[in-house]
Tab-separated table of C-alpha atoms in Angstrom:
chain	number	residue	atom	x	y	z
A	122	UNK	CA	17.612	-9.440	-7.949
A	123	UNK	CA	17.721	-10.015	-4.439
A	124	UNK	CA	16.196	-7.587	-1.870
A	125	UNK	CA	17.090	-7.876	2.168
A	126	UNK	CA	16.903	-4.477	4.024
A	127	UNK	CA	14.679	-1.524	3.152
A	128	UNK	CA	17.310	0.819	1.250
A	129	UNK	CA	17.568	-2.134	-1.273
A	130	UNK	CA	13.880	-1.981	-1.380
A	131	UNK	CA	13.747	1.710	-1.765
A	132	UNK	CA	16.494	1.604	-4.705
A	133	UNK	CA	14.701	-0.808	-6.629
A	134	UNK	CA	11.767	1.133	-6.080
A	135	UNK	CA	12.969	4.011	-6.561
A	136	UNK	CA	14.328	2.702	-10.360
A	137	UNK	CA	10.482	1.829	-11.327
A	138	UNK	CA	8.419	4.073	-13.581
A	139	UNK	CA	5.381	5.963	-11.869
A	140	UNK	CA	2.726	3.092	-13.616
A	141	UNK	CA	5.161	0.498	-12.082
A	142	UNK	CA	5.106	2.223	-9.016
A	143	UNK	CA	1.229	2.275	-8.615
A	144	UNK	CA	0.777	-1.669	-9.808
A	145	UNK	CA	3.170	-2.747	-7.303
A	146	UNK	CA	2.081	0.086	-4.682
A	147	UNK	CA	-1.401	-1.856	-5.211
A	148	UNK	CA	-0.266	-5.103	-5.007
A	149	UNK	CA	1.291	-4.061	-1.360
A	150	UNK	CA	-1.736	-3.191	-0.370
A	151	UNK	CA	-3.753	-5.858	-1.880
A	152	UNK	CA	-1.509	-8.449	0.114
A	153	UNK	CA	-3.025	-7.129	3.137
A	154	UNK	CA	-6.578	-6.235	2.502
A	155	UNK	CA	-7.847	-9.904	3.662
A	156	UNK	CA	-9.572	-8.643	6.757
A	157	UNK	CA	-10.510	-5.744	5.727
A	158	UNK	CA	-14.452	-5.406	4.712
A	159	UNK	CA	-15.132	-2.480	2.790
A	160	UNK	CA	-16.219	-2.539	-0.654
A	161	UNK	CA	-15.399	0.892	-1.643
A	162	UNK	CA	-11.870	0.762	-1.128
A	163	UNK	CA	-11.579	-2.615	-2.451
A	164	UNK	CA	-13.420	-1.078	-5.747
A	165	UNK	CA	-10.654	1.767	-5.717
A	166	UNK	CA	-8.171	-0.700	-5.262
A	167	UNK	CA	-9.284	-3.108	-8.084
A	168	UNK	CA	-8.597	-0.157	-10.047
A	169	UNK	CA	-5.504	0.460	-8.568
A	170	UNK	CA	-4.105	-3.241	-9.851
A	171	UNK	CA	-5.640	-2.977	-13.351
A	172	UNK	CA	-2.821	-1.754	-15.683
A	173	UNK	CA	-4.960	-0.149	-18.218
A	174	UNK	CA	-7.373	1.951	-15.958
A	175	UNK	CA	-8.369	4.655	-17.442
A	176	UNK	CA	-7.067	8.539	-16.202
A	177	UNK	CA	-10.563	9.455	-14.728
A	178	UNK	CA	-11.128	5.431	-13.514
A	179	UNK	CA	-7.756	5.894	-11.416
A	180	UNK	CA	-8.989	10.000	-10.294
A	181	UNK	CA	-12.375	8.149	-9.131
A	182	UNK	CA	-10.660	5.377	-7.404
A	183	UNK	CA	-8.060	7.949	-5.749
A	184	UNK	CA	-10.795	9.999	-3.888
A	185	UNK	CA	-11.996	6.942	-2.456
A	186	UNK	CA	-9.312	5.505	-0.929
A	187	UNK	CA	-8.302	9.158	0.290
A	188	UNK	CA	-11.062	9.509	1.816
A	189	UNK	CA	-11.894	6.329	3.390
A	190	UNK	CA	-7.907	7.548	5.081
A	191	UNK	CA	-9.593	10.968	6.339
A	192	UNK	CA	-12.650	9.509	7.475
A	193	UNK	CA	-10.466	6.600	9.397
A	194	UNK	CA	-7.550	8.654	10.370
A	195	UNK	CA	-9.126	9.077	14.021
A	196	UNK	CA	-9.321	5.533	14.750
A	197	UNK	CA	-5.392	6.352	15.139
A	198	UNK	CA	-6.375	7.339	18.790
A	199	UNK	CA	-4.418	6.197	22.090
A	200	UNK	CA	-7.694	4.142	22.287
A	201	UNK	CA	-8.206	2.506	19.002
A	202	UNK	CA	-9.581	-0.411	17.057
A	203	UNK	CA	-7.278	-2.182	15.658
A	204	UNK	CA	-9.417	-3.220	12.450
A	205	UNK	CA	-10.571	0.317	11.807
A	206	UNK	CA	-6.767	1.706	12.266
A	207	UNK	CA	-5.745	-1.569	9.899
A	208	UNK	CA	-8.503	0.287	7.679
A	209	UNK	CA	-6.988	3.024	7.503
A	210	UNK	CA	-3.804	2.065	6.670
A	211	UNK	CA	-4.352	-0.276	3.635
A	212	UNK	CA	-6.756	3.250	2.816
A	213	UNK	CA	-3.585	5.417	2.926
A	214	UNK	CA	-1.336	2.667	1.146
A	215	UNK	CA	-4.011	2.193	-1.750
A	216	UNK	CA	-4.286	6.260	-2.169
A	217	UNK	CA	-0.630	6.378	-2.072
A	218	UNK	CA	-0.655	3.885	-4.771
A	219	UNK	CA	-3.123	6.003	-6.575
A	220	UNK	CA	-1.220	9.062	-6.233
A	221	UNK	CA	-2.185	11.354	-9.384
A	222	UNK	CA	0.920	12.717	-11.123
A	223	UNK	CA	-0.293	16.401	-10.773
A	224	UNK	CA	0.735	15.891	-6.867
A	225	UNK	CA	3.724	13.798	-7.027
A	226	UNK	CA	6.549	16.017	-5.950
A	227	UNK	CA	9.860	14.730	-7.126
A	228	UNK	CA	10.680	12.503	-4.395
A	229	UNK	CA	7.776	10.392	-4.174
A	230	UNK	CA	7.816	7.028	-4.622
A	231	UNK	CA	4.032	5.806	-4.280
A	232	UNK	CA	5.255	2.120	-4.064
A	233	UNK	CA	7.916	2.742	-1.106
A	234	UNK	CA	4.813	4.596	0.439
A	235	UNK	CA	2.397	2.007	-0.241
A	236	UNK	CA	4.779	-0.779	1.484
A	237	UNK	CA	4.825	1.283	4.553
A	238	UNK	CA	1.583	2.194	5.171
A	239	UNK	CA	1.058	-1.801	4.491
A	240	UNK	CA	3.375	-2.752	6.630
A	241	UNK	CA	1.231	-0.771	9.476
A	242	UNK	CA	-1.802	-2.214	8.622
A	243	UNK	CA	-0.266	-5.445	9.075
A	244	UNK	CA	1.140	-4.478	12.492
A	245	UNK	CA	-2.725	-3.404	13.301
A	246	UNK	CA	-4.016	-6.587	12.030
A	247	UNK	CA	-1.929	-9.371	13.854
A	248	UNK	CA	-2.453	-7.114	16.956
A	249	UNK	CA	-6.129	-6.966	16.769
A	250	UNK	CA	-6.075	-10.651	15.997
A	251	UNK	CA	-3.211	-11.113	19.255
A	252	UNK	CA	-1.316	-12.942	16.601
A	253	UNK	CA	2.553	-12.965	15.975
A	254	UNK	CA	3.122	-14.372	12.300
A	255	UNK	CA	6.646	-15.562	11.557
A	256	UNK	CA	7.193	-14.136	8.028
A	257	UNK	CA	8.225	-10.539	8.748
A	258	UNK	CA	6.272	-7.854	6.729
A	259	UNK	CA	8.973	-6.533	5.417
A	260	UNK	CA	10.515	-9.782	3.499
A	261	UNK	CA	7.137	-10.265	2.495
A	262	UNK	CA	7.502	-6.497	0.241
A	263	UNK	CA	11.128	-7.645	-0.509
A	264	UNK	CA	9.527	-11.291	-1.780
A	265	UNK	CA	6.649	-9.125	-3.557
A	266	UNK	CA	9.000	-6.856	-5.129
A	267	UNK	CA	11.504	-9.199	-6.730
A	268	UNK	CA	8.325	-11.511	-7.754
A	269	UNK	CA	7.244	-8.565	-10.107
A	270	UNK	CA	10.778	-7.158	-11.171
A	271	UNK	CA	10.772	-10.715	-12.406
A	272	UNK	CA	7.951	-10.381	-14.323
């Protein structure tokens, strides 16, 4: 399969069971966690990438991620740092990951949501860093998703 714009992305997405949907979800966040120094949500999301985590393992690891996005969401200020707002991204993309079933409506996708709130953190991250990389985000998600479709 080849992926190149975001509906593409969604529809393959879209086709993945719910555990599917959380390993990949968590391996979009994971592939932009690098600067990002917070062992708590990199506990949560450790879960979050382990296929066989347990039902209360992945509950545990959701509150943490959920609220490490609460606690950060006002770094999203007119006047914000960049790493904290990048923190709270890769926080929102690893809880959406998480996502337990009981409050999944029917049109969530927690991988599609994962890649976006990635994809911001990313955007936070090369400007906090005043750096312009020349892979595009979203062909990296494209490259990540048909790397584990392929699996």
């Amino acid at each position: 399969m080849n992926i190149s714009n975001d509906q593409e992305l969604k529809n393959a997405l879209n086709n993945l069971p719910r555990e599917q949907q959380r390993l990949l979800g968590a391996r979009f966040t994971q592939s932009v966690c690098e600067q990002v120094d917070n062992p708590s949500l990199m506990s949560a999301l450790k879960v979050a990438l382990i296929s066989d985590s347990t039902d209360q393992e992945l509950k545990d690891a959701f509150k943490v991620a959920k609220s490490i996005a609460t606690k950060t969401y006002t770094a999203c200020g007119r006047d914000a740092d960049w790493g904290l707002q990048a923190e709270h991204f890769i926080a929102a993309a690893c809880a959406a990951a998480l996502t337990p079933d009981a409050l999944i409506t029917e049109n969530y996708n927690a991988a599609w949501k994962a890649a976006i709130q990635s994809r911001m953190a990313k955007n936070c991250l090369m400007i906090e860093s005043d750096s312009g990389e020349l892979e595009n985000e979203a062909d990296r998600k494209y490259r990540l998703t048909e790397k584990f479709l392929g699996e």
